[in-house]
Short mmCIF file of C-alpha atoms in Angstrom, two decimals:
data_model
loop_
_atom_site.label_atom_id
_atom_site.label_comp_id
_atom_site.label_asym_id
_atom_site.label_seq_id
_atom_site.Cartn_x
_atom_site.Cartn_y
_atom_site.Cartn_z
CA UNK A 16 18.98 5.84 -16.35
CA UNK A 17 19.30 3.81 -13.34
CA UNK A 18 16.61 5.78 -10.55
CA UNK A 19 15.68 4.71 -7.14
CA UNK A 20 12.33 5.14 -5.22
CA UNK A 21 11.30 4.84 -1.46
CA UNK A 22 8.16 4.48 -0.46
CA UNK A 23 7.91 4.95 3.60
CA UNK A 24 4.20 4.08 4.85
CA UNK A 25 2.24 3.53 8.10
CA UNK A 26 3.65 0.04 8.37
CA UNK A 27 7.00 -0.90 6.16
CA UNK A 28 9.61 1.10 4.29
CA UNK A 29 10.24 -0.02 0.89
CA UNK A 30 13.11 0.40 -1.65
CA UNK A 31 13.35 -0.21 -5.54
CA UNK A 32 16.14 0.61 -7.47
CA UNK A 33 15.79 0.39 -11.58
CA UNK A 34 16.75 0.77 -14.64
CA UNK A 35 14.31 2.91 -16.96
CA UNK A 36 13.20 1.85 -20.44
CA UNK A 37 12.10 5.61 -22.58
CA UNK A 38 8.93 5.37 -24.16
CA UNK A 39 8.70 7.43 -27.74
CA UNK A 40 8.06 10.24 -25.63
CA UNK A 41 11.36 10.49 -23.69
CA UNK A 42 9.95 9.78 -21.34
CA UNK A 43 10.11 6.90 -18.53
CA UNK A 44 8.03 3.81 -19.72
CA UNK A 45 8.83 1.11 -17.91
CA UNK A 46 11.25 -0.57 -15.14
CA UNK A 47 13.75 -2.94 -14.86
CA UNK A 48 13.95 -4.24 -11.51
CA UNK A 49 17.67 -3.97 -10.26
CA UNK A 50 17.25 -4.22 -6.55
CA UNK A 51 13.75 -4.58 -4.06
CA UNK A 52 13.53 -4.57 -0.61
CA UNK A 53 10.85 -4.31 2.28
CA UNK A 54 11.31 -3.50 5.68
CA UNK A 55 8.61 -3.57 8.38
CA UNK A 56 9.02 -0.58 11.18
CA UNK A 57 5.48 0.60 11.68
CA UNK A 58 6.43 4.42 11.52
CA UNK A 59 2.76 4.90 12.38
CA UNK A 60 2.84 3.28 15.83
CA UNK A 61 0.65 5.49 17.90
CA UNK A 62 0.51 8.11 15.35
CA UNK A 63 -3.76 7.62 15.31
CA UNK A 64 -4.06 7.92 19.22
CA UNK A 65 -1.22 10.48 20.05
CA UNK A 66 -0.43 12.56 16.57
CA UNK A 67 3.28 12.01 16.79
CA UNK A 68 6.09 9.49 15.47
CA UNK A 69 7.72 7.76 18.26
CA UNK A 70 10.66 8.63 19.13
CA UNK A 71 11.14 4.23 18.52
CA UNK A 72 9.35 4.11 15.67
CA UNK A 73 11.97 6.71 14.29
CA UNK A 74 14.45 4.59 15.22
CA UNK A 75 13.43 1.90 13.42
CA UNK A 76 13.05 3.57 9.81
CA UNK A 77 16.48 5.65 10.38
CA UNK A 78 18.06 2.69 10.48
CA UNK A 79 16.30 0.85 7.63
CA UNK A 80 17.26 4.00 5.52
CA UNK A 81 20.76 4.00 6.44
CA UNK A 82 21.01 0.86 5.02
CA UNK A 83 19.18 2.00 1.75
CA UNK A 84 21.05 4.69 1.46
CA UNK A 85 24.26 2.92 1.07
CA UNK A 86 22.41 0.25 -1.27
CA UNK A 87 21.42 3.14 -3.69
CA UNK A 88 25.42 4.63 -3.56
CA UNK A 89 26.60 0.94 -4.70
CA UNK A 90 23.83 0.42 -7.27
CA UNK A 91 24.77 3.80 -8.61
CA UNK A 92 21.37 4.87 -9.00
CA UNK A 93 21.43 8.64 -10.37
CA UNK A 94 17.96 9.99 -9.51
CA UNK A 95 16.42 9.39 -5.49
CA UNK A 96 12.67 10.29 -5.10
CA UNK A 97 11.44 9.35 -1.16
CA UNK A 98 7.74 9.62 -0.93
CA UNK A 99 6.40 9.22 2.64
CA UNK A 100 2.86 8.54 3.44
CA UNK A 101 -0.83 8.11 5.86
CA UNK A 102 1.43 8.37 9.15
CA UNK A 103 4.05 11.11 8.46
CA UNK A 104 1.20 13.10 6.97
CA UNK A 105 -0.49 12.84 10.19
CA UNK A 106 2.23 13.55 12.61
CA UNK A 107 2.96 16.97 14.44
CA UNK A 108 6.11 16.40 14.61
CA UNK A 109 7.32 15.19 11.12
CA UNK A 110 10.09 17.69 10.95
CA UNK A 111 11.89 15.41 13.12
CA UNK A 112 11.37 12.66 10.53
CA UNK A 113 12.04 15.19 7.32
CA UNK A 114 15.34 16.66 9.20
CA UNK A 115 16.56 12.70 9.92
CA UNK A 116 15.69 11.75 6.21
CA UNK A 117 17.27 14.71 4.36
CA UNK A 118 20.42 14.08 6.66
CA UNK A 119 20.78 10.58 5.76
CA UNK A 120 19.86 10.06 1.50
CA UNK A 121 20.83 13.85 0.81
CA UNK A 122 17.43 14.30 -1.01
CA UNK A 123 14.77 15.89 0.38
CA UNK A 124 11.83 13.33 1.58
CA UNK A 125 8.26 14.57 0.30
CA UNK A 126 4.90 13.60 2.65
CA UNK A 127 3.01 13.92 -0.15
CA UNK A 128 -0.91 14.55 -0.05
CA UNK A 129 -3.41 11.54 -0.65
CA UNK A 130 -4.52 12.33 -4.08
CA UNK A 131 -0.81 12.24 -5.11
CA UNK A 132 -0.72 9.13 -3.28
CA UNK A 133 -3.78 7.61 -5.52
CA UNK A 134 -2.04 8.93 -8.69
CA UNK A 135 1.12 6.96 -7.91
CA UNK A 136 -0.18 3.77 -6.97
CA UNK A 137 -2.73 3.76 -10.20
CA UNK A 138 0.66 4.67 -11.90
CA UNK A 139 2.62 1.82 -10.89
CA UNK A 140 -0.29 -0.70 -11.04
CA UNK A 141 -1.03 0.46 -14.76
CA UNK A 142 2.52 0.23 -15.33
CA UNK A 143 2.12 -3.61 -15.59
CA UNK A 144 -1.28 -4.69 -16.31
CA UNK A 145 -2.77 -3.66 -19.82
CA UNK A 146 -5.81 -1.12 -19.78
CA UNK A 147 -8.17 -0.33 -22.60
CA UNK A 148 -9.53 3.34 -23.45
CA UNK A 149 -13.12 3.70 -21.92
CA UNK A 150 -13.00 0.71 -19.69
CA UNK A 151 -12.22 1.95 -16.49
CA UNK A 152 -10.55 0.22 -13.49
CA UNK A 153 -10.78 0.94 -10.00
CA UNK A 154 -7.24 0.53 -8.27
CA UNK A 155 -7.25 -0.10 -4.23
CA UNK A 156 -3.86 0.55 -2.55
CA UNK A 157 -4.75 -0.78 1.11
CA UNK A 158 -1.62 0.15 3.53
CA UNK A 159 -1.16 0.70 7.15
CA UNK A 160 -2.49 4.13 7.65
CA UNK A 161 -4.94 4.68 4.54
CA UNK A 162 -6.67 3.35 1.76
CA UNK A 163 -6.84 5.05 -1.99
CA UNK A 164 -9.32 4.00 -4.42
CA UNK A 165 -8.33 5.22 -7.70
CA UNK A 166 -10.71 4.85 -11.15
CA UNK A 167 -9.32 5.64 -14.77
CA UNK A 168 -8.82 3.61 -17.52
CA UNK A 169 -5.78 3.58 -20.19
CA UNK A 170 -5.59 7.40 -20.64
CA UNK A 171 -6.20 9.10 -17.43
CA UNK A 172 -7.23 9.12 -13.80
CA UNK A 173 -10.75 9.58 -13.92
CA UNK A 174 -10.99 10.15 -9.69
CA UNK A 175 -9.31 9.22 -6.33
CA UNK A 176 -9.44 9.76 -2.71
CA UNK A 177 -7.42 8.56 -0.03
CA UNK A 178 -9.38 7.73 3.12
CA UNK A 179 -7.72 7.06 6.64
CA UNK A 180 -8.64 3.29 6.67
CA UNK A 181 -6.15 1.03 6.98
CA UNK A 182 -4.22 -2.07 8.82
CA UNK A 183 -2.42 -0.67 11.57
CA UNK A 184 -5.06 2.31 12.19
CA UNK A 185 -7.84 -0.10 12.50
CA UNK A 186 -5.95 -2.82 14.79
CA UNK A 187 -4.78 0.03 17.15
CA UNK A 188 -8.31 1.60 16.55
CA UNK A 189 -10.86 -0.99 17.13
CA UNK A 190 -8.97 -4.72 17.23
CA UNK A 191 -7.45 -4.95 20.45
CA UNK A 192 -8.39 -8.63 21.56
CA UNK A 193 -6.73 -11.52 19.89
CA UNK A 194 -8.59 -12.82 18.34
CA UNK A 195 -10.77 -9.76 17.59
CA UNK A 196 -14.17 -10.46 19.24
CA UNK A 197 -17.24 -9.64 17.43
CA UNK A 198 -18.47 -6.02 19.08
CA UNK A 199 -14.93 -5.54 17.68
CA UNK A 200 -15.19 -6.31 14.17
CA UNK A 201 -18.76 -4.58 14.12
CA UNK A 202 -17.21 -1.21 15.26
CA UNK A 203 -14.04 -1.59 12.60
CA UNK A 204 -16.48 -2.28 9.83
CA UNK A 205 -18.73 0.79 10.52
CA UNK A 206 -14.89 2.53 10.26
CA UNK A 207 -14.50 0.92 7.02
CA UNK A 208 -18.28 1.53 5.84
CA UNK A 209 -17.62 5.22 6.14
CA UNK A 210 -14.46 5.35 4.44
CA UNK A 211 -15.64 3.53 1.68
CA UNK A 212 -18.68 6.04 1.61
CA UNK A 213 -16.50 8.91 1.68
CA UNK A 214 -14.36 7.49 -1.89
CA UNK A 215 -18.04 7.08 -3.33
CA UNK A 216 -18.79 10.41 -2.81
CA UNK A 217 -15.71 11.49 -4.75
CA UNK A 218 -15.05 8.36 -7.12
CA UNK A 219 -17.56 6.74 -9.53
CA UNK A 220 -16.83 3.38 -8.36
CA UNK A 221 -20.08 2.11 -9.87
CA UNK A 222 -17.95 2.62 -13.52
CA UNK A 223 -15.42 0.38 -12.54
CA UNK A 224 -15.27 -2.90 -14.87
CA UNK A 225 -13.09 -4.35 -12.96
CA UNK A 226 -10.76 -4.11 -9.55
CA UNK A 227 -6.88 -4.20 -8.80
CA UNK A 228 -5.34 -4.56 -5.39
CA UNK A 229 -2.25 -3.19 -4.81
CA UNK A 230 0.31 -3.51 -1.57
CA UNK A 231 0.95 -5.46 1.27
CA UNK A 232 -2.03 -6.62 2.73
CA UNK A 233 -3.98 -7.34 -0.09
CA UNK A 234 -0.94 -9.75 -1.65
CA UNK A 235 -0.62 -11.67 1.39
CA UNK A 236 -4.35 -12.03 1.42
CA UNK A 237 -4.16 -13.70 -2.43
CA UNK A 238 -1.10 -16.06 -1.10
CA UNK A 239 -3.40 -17.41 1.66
CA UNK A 240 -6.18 -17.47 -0.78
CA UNK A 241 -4.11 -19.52 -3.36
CA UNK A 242 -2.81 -21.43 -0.38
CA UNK A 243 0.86 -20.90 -1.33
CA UNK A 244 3.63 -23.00 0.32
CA UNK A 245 5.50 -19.38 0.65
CA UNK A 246 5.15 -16.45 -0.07
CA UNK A 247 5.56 -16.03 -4.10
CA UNK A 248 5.35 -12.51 -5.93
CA UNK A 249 5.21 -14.21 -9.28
CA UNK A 250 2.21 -16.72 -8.68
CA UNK A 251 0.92 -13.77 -6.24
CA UNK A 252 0.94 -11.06 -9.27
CA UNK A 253 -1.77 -10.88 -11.95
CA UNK A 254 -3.64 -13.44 -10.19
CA UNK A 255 -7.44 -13.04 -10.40
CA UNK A 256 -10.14 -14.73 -7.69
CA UNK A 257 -13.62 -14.89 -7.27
CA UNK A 258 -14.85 -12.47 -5.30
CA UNK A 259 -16.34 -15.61 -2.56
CA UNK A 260 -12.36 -16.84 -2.19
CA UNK A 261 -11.26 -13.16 -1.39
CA UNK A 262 -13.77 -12.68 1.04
CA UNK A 263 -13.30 -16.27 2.58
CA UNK A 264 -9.47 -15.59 2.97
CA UNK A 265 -10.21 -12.60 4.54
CA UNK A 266 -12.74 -14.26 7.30
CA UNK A 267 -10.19 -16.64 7.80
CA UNK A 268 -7.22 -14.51 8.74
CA UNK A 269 -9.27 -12.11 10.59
CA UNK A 270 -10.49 -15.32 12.87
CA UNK A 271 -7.18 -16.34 13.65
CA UNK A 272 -5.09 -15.50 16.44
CA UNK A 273 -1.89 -13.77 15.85
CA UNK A 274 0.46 -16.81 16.20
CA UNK A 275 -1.68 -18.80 14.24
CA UNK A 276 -1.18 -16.11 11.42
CA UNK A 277 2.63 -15.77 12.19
CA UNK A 278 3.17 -19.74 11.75
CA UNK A 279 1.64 -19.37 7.87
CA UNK A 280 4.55 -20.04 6.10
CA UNK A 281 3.81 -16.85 3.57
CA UNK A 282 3.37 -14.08 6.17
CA UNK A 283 5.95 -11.68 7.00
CA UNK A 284 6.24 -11.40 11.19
CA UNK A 285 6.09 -7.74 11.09
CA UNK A 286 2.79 -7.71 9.11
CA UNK A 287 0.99 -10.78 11.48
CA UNK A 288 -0.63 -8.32 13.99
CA UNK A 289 -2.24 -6.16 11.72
CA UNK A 290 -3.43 -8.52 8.96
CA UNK A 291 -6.58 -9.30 10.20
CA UNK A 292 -7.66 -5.61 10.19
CA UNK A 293 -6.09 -5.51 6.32
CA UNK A 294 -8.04 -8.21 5.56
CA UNK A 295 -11.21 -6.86 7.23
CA UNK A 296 -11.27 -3.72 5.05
CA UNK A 297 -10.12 -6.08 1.71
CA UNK A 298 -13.30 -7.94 2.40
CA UNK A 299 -15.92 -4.88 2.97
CA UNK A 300 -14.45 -3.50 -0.19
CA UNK A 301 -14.71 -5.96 -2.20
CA UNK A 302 -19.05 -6.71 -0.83
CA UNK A 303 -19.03 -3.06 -1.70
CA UNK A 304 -17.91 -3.18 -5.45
CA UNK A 305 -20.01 -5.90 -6.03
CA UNK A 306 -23.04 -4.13 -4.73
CA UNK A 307 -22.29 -0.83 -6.52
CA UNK A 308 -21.27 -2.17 -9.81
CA UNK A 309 -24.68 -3.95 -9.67
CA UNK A 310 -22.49 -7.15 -9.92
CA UNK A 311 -20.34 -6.29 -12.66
CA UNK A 312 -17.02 -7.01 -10.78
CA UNK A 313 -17.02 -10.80 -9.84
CA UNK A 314 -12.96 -10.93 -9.45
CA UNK A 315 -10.40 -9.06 -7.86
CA UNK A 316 -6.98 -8.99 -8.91
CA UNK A 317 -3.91 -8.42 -7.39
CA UNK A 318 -0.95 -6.74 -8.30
CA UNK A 319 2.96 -6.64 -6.85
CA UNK A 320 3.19 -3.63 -8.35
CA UNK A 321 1.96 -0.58 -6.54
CA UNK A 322 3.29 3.04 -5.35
CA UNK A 323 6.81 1.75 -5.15
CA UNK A 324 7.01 1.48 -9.05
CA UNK A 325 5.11 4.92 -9.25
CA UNK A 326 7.40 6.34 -7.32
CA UNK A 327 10.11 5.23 -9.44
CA UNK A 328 8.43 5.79 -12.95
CA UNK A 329 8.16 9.20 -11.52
CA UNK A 330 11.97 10.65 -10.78
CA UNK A 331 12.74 11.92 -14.14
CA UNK A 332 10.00 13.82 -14.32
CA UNK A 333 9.87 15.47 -10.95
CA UNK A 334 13.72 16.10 -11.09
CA UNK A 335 12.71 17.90 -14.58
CA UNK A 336 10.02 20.14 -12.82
#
């Protein structure tokens, strides 16, 4: 069956539409990509100071969802899932955003909590990447609004939490000068430092064997890592670094100012203001698996394959239940 998902976050709107593979269960296994698309149109603009979409910022994803809309009627695509995300769940006024949603795909969009959040990123990242029984993995999904740390291994989620850190709430938060000073950077770290405390107090990081980075920061992170010449999902996907080259990439982008960052020839415009905050929480994580795995996890790897492909995976089933 050819299915569709939409993944709408603090910072881009995403579409995938696929063909699904059965697995001996009947149910869906894997994906076929048909069509995959990213817009930026930072939903969550304001949403951390004021606790409302703009009206702008509404604007901006209508549109991009107009346009996906009438992608998903020519694919044919016969199941639609939208899952939004960090901002929408933290908006007072998200009817506004439900009402325009509904009106435009004719399904009804879901803000769906964070631990369903963590389950569908772990999803989509497992979908791809093999996983043994009793070896768990610890998957990060770092996005605009939040971060989800997710551990489980080749049979089940083990534990998540989501945890409002993230690349747009920290840049509006804390990293206001360009480039950030360093009063700056100390106050978004202590953020970070508490967010990450708050997943340890709910997820046995310190079982993790190894790490997986899912979404937008954390790829373009690995392309200016692997000093790509643009930006390229399929070196980009599966690779694995030493944790010392993540964390270097990550003090280099969040030293740079903004036009330095936009002139990099694998960084998306929209994503330019907000990376160095992305890649300030990539690099405390990262310290902080190290330290709790008692030096365990050396390497991080990244994945191109994240909620989106959850999201997707999952429309059978949810149109069953």
């Amino acid at each position: 069956m050819r299915v569709a998902g939409i993944d709408c976050g603090t910072n881009s709107i995403r579409l995938l539409v696929a063909d699904t593979t059965e697995g001996q269960s009947g149910r869906p296994q894997s994906l076929t990509d048909v069509h995959r698309e990213m817009r930026i149109v930072r939903l969550g603009q304001g949403v951390d100071a004021t606790g409302l979409l703009a009206p702008e910022a509404l604007e901006r994803t209508f549109a991009a969802v107009d346009e996906y809309a009438a992608t998903i009627r020519s694919l044919g695509a016969e199941r639609v899932r939208f899952v939004a995300t960090s901002a929408t769940r933290d908006a007072r006024n998200r009817e506004v955003f439900v009402d325009g949603i509904r009106s435009r795909l004719g399904v009804e969009p879901e803000v769906v909590p964070g631990a369903e959040e963590a389950a569908l990123s772990f999803a989509g990242a497992a979908s791809v990447l093999p996983l043994a029984a009793g070896k768990p993995i610890v998957v990060v999904d770092l996005g605009g609004g939040s971060t989800e740390f997710v551990l489980g291994d080749a049979t089940s989620v083990i534990a998540a939490r989501s945890v409002d850190i993230g690349s747009v709430r920290l840049t509006e938060r804390h990293l206001r000068t360009d480039p950030p000073t360093v009063s700056e950077i100390a106050e978004a770290e202590d953020d970070v430092d508490h967010g990450i405390d708050e997943a340890l107090a709910e997820v046995p990081l310190a079982q993790a064997t190894a790490v997986i980075g899912v979404a937008g920061s954390i790829t373009t992170i690995t392309a200016h890592a692997l000093a790509l010449p643009s930006y390229q999902p399929e070196r980009i996907h599966g690779a694995e670094l030493p944790l010392s080259e993540v964390e270097s990439a990550c003090a280099s982008l969040l030293a740079m100012s903004r036009s330095a960052r936009k002139d990099l020839p694998y960084m998306h415009p929209g994503r330019a203001d907000v990376i160095g905050a992305g890649a300030l929480v990539w690099r405390r994580i990262v310290d902080r698996l190290a330290d709790v795995t008692e030096g365990r996890i050396t390497t991080a790897i990244t994945s191109e394959h994240d909620i989106l492909d959850g999201i997707a995976l999952s429309t059978l089933d949810h149109a069953a239940s």
